[in-house]
Every structure is written in C-alpha cells, then in structure tokens.
CSV table of C-alpha atoms and ligand atoms in Angstrom, one decimal:
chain,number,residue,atom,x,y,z
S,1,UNK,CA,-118.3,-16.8,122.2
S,2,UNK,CA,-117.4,-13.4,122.9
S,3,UNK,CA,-119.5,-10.6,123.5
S,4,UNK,CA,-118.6,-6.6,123.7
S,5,UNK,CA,-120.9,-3.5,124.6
S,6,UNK,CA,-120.5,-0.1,123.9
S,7,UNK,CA,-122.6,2.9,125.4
S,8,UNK,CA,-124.5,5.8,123.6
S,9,UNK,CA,-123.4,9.2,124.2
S,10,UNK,CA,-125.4,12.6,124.6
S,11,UNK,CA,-123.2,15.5,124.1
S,12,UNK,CA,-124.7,17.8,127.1
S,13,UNK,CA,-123.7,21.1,125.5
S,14,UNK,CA,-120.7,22.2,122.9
S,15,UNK,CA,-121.5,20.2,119.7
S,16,UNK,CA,-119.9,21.9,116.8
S,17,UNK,CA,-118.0,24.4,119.1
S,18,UNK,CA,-115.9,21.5,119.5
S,19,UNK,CA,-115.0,20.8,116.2
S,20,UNK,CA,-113.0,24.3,116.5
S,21,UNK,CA,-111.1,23.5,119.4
S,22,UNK,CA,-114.1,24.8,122.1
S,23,UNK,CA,-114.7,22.3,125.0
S,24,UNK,CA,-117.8,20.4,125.0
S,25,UNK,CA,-119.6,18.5,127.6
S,26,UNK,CA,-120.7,14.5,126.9
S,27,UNK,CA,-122.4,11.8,128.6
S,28,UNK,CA,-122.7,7.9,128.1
S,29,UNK,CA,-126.2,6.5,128.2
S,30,UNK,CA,-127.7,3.0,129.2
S,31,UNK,CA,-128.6,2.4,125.7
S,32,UNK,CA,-126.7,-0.1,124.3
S,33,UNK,CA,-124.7,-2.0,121.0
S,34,UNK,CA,-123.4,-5.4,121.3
S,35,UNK,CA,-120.9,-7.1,118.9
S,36,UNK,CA,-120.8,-10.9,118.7
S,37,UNK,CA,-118.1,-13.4,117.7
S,38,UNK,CA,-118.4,-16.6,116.8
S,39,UNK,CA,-115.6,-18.7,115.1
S,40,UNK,CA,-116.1,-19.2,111.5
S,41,UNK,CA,-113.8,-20.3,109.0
S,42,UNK,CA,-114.5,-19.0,105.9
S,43,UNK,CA,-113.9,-15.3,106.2
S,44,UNK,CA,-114.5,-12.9,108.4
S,45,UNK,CA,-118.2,-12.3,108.2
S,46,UNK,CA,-120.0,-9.1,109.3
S,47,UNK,CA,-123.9,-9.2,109.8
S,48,UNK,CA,-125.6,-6.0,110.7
S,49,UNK,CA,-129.1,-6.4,112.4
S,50,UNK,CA,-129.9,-2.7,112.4
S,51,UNK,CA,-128.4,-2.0,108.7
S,52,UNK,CA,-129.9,-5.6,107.2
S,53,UNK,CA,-126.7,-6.8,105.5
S,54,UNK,CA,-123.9,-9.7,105.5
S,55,UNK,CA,-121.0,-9.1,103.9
S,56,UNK,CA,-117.8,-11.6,104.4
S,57,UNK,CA,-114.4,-9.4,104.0
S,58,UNK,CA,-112.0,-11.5,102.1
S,59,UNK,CA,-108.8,-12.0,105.0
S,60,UNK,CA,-106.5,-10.0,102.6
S,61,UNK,CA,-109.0,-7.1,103.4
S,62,UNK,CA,-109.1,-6.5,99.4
S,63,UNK,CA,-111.8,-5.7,96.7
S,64,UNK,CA,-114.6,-3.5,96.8
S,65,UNK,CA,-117.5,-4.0,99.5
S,66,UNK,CA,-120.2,-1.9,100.4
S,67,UNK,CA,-119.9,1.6,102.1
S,68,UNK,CA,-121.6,0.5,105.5
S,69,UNK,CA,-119.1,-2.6,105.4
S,70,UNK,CA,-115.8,0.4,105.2
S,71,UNK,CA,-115.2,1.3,109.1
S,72,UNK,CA,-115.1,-2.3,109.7
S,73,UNK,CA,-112.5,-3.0,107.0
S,74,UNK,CA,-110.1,-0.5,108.8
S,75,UNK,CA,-110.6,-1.3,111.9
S,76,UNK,CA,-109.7,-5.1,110.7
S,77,UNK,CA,-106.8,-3.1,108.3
S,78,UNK,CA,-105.6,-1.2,111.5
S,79,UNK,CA,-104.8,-4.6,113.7
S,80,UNK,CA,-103.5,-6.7,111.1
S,81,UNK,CA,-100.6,-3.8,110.5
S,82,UNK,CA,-99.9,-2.9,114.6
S,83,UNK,CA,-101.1,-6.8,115.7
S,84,UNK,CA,-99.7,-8.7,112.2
S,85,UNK,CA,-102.7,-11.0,112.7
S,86,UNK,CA,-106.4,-11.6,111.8
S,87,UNK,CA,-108.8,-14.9,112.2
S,88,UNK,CA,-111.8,-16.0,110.7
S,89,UNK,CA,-114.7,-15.1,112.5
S,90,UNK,CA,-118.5,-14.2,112.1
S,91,UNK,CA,-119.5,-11.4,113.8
S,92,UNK,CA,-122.9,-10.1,114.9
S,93,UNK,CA,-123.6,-6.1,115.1
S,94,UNK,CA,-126.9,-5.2,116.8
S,95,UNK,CA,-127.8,-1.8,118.3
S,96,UNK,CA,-130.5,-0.3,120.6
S,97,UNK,CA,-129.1,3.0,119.7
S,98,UNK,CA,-130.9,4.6,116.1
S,99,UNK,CA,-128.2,5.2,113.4
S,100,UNK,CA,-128.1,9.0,112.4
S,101,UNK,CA,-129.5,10.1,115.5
S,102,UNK,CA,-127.0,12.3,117.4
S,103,UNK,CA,-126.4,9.6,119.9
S,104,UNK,CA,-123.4,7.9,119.0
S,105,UNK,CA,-124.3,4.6,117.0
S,106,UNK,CA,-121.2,4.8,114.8
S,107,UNK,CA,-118.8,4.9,117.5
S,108,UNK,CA,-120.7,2.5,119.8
S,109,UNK,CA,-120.9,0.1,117.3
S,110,UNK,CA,-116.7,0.6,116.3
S,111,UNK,CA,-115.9,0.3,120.0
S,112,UNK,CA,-118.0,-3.1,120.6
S,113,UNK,CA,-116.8,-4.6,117.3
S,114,UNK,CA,-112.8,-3.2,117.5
S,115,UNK,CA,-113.7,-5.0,121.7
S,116,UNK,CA,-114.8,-8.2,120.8
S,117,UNK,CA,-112.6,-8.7,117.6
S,118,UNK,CA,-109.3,-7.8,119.9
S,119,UNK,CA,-110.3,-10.1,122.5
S,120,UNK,CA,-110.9,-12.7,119.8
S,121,UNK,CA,-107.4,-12.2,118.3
S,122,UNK,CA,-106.0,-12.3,122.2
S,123,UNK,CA,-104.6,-8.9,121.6
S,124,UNK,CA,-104.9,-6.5,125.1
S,125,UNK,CA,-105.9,-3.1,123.5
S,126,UNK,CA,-105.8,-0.9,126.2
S,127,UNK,CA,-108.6,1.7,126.5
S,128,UNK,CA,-106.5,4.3,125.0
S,129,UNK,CA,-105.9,2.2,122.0
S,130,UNK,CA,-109.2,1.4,121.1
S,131,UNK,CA,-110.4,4.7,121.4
S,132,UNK,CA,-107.7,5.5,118.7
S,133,UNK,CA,-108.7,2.9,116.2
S,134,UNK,CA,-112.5,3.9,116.6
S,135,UNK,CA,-111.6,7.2,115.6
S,136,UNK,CA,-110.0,6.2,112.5
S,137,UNK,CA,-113.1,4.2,111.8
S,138,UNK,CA,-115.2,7.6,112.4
S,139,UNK,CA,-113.1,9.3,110.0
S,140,UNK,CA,-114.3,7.3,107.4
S,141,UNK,CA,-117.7,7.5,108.2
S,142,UNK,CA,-117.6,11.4,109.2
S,143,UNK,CA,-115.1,12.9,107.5
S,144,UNK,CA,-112.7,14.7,110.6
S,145,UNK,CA,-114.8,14.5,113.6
S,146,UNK,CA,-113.8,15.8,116.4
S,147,UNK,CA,-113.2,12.7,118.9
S,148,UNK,CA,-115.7,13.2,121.4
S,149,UNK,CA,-118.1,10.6,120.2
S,150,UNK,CA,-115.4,7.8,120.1
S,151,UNK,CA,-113.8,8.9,123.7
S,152,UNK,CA,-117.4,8.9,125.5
S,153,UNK,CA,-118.5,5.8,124.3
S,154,UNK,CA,-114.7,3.8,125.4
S,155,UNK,CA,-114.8,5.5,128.8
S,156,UNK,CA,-117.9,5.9,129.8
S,157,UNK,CA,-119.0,8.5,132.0
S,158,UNK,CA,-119.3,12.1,132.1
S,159,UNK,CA,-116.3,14.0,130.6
S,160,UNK,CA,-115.0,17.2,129.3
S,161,UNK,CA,-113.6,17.2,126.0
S,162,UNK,CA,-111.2,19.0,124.0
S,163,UNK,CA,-109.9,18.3,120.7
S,164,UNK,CA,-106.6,17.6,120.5
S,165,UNK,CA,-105.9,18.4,124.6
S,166,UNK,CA,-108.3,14.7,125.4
S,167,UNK,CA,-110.5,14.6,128.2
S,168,UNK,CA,-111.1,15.3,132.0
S,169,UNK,CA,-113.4,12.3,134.0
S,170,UNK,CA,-116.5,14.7,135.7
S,171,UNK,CA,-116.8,13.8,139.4
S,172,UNK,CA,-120.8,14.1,138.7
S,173,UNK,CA,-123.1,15.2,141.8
S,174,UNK,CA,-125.5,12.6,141.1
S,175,UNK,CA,-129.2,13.9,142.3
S,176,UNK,CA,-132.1,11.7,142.0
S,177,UNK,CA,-135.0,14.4,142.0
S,178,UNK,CA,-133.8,15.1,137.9
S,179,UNK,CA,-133.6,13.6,135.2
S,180,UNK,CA,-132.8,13.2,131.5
S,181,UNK,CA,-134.6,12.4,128.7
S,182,UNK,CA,-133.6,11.7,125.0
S,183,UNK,CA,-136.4,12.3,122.0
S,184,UNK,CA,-135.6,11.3,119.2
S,185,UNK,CA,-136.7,13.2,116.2
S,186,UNK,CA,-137.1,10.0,114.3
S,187,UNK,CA,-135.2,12.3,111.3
S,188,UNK,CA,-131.5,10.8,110.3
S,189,UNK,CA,-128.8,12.9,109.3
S,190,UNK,CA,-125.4,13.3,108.2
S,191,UNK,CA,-123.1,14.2,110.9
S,192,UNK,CA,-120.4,15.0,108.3
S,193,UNK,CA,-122.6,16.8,106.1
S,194,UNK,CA,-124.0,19.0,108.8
S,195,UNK,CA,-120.3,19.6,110.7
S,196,UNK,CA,-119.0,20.5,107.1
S,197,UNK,CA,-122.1,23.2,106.6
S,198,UNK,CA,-121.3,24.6,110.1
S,199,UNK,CA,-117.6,24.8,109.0
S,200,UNK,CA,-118.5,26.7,105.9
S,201,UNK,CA,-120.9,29.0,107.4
S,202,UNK,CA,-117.9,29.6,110.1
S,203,UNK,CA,-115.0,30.2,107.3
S,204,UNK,CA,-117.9,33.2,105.6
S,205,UNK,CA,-118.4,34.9,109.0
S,206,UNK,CA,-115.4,34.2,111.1
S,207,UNK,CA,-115.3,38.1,112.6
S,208,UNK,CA,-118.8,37.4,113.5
S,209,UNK,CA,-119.0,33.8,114.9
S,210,UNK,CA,-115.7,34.0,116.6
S,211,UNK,CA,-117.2,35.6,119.8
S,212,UNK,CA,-119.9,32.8,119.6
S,213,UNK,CA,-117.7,29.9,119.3
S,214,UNK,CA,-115.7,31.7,122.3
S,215,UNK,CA,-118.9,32.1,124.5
S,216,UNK,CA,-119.9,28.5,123.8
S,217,UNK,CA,-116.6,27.7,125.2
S,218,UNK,CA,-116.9,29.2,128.5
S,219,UNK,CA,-120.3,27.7,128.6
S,220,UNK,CA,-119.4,24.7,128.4
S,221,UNK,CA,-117.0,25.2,131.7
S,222,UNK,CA,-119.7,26.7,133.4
S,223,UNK,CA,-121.6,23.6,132.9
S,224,UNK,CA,-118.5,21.0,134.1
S,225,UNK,CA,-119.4,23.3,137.1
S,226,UNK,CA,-123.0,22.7,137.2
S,227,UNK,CA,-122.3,19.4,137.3
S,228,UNK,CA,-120.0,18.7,139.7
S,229,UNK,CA,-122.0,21.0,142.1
S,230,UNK,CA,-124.9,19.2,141.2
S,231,UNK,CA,-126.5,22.5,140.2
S,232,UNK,CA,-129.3,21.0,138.0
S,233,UNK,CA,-131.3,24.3,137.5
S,234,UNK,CA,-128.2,26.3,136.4
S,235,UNK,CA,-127.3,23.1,133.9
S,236,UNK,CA,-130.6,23.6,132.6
S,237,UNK,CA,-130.5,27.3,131.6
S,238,UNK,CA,-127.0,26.8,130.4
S,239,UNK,CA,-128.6,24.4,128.2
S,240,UNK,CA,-131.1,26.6,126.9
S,241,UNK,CA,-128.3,29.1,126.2
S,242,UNK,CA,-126.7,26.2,124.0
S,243,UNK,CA,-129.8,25.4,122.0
S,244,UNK,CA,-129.5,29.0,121.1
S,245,UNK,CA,-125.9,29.2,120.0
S,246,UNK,CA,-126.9,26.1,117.8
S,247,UNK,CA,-129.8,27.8,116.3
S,248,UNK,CA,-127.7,30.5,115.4
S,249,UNK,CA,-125.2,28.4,113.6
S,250,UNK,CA,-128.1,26.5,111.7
S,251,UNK,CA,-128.4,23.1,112.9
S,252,UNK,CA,-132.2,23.3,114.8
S,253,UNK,CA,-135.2,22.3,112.6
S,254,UNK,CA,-138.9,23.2,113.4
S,255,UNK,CA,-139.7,20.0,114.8
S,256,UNK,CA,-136.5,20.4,117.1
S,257,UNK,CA,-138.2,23.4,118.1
S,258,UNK,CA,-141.4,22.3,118.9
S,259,UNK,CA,-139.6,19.8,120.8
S,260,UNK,CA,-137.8,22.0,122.8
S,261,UNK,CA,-141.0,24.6,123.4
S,262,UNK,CA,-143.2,22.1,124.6
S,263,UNK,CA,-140.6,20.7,126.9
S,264,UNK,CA,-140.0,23.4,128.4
S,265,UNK,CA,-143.5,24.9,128.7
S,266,UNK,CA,-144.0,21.5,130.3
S,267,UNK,CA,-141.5,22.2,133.0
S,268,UNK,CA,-138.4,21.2,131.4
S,269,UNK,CA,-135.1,23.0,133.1
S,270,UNK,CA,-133.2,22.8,129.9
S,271,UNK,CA,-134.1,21.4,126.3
S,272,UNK,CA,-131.4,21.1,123.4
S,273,UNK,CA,-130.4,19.5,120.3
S,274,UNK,CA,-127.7,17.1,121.4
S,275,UNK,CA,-125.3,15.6,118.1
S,276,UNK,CA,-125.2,17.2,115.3
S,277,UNK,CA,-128.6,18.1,114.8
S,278,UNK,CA,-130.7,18.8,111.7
S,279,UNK,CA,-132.8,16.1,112.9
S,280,UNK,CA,-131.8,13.5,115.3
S,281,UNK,CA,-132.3,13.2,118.8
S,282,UNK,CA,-133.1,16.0,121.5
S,283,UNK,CA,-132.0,16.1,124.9
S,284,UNK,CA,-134.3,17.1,127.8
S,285,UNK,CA,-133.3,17.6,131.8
S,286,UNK,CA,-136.1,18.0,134.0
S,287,UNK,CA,-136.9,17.6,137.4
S,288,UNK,CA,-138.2,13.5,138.4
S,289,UNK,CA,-141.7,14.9,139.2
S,290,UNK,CA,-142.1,16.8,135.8
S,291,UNK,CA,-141.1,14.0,133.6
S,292,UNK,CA,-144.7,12.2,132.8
S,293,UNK,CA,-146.0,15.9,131.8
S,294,UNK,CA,-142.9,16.5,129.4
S,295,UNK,CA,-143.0,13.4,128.1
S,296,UNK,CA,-146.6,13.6,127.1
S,297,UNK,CA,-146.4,17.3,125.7
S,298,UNK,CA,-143.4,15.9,123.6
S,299,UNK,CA,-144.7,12.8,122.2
S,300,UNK,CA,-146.6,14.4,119.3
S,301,UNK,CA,-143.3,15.2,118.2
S,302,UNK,CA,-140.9,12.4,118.3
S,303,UNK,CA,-140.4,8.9,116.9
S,304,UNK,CA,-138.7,7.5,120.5
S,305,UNK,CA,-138.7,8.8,123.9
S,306,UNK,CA,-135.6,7.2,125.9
S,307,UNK,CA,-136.0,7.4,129.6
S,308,UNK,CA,-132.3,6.7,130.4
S,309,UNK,CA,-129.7,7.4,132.9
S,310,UNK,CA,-125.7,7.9,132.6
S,311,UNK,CA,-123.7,4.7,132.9
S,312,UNK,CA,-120.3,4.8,134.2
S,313,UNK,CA,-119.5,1.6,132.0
S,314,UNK,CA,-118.1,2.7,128.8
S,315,UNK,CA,-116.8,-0.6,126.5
S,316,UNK,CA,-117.8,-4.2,128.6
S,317,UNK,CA,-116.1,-7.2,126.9
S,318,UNK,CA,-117.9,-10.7,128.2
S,319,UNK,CA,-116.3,-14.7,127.1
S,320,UNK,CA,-119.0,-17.5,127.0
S,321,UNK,CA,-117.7,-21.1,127.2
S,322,UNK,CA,-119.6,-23.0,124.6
S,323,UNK,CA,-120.6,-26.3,125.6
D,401,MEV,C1,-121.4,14.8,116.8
D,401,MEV,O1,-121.8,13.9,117.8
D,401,MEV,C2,-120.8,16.0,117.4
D,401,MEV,C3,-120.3,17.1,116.5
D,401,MEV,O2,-119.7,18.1,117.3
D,401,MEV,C4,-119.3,16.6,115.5
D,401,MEV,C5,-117.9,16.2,116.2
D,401,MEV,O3,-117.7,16.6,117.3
D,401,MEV,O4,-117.1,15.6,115.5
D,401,MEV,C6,-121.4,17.7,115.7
C-alpha cells in the first residue's frame, strides 16, 4: 500500500495581489491530506471521505462523471499522455484540512493523490513536475489561479511567490515566544468566484486600484523581511495593513471582522483573512503568552480554531509491505 501527504497552506499576506503579478507570502501548515492506494482491478476507483462519494473512472478516462470526480480525471489524463501508462487502483482521499476554506484542500489533496498514484505507476515525478500537474488540476477547479496554493503545498515551507517568475525558499527566523493560529469561519467559498469578482472590480477601477495592488506588493517584501529577521511585531502590523488592502478590494465579511477585532483587542500582533476570503479561514499571529486569551475572545466566532505550526515537509510519499 502506498500512502502520500500533502500540507495546508496559509497565504501570510498578498492573496489576490498575486493573481496580478504582485508577490505574496505563503506558509505550509501541519494539517494534513493523505491519499491511499491499494491495488484493485476493476477500475481505478476514487473514494472521497471528506466529499462522501466513490466513483470508478473507466481506464480510457471517458464518459461523464461527477464535477468533484474532474481534477482527478486530469491528473490521471495528464500521466497517461507524458507517462503512456495507468493501472487499476482504488484510492482513498481523506483530509484534515476543510474544503472551501482558504487553506489549501484542493491542492493538498491533488498533490497527495498525483504522489501516491506516481509512485504507484513507478514513475519518479520530480517535485517540479508534480507541482505542474497539480496546477492543471487547480485550473479546473478554480478557473486561472495563480499557482501559489499548488507550489506551497509540493514544497513545503515558507516561500515568496510570484506568478509566472516561481518561488524563493524563506530562511525563516523561527521564534518560539509567537505563534499562529488559523480560525476558521466555518463559511465555504468559491475561490474562483471570489478571484473573478476581485478581477472585475480591478478591470472598473484600474487608475484607482493600481497604486493598491503596487503597495500590496512592496508589502509583501517587507514581510519576506520580517521574517527572515524574525521581526514578529512588524509581521504583525504588516498584516493588519493587508487585511485592509483586502477590505478594500471586497473580500472581508462581518464575521471576518469580528474575528479580526476581537483578536486583536485580545492582544493579537496581526489578524487577516488568509485565501480568498468571503468566508473561510482567518489567520491570527500572536505572541505564545496571548494565545489562550485570543483564542477564547475568538471562539464565539468560528467553526474551528487550529493551533498549528509551519512544517518544512511539503508532499511525503510512504510504501507499506502487505503481509
Ligand atoms: C487562494 O488561496 C489565493 C488567491 O490569491 C487566488 C490565487 O492566488 O490563485 C485568492
């Protein structure tokens, strides 16, 4: 049996921005999705335990099939045309991460599957390459993302990321007295929907947001900065600043809001929307001693709290010998 992992990602300020070519700052969490493969040799089975459904794609990858069932179908489409093979298999998709929550279950989920199924086939994708087959699988689910989400969760890490230019490995100053928390909003969302309204609202008042997207840009250096020097306070008002760009391109939502406000008037450094907001998940950096008093002043307003830290391990692959 093989087994494959993927991290979530929090994107630590430059959502959106980044769609237009601004650089944006991400993360990989400790929260994880696994795929599964066992031989099988019918079809190739795919059983979601987050989305409740199995669906066997036939091997000529033809017919019609649900929409959930899509990314996997390309991703299978993809390595029969570069690898000219594909085998029977079931396959097992299960998640810790919430789907439509800003943190990256699509892509977590793609890079564990397109993982374990490449290892199955005996086919070495390097890290490069399945970062490029997860992002095909994101365009169908997305529309035309910008790439961040299916880079953090291959590498791992902290990066900077521009469209089109790829990414930069942070040398993070790691400091024990912060730390991060993820709420989640418990609301799902539509990234492409929401990066599509941002676009529109862009294309009406380009003069106007230009200087915006620009700023959000050099913020997001400034915070590469931050983190390198391990200057946690100055992250944190750069991530304030952020919430506000964000705001003024229409992604927050009340409850985001409250989230945010209560944070910080519990002692939070820095509160945001991290993904593509209208809902989903809120990102939260605040000194180690402050984080009981943040969390309870929050909890009135989320679905999930996740106390997590950044992991270093983007995509793990694992063989079990049956016996
Ligand atoms: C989604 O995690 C981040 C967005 O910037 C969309 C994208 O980069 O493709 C909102």
């Amino acid at each position: 049996m093989i087994e494959a992992s993927a991290p979530s990602k929090v994107i630590i300020v430059g959502e959106h921005f980044v769609v237009k070519g601004q650089p944006a700052i991400a993360a990989a969490l400790d929260v994880r999705s696994k795929a599964r493969i066992e031989e099988n040799l019918k079809g190739i089975i795919i059983r979601s335990i987050n989305l409740n459904f199995e669906v066997m794609i036939p091997m000529e990858l033809s017919g019609s099939l649900p929409k959930e069932v899509e990314p996997f179908r390309r991703i299978l489409k993809t390595m029969s045309e570069r690898y000219g093979k594909l085998r029977p298999a079931k396959i097992t998709l299960e998640s810790e991460i919430p789907v439509g929550s800003g943190m990256g279950s699509s892509a977590s989920t793609f890079a564990a599957f397109t993982a374990a199924y490449s290892r199955y086939l005996g086919v070495e994708l390097s890290l490069d390459e399945v970062n490029e087959i997860v992002y095909e699988a994101e365009c169908v689910v997305h529309g035309k993302p910008s790439g961040i989400d299916n880079t953090i969760v291959t590498y791992g890490g902290v990066i900077a990321y521009r469209k089109g230019e790829g990414f930069l490995r942070l040398n993070v100053k790691i400091n024990q007295d912060y730390a991060w928390l993820v709420a989640d909003t418990g609301v799902r969302r539509s990234t492409g929907d929401l990066v599509r309204r941002v676009l529109d609202l862009y294309d009406k008042y380009e003069e106007v947001l230009m200087p915006l997207y620009h700023a959000a840009g050099h913020l997001a250096i400034e915070a590469a900065k931050a983190l390198e020097q391990g200057d946690y306070e100055k992250l944190g008002e750069l991530m304030n600043i952020n919430q506000g760009m964000l705001e003024a391109i229409g992604v927050s939502t009340l409850q985001i809001s409250e989230i945010v406000y209560k944070a910080k008037e519990a002692g939070a450094l820095g509160a945001k929307l991290t993904g593509a907001g209208g809902g989903g998940a809120v990102l939260i950096l605040a000194k180690r001693g402050d984080l009981n008093e943040v969390e309870e002043a929050i909890k009135p307003y989320t679905a999930k709290i996740f106390k997590t830290r950044i992991t270093h391990t983007g995509i793990r692959v694992k063989e079990f010998n049956e016996r």
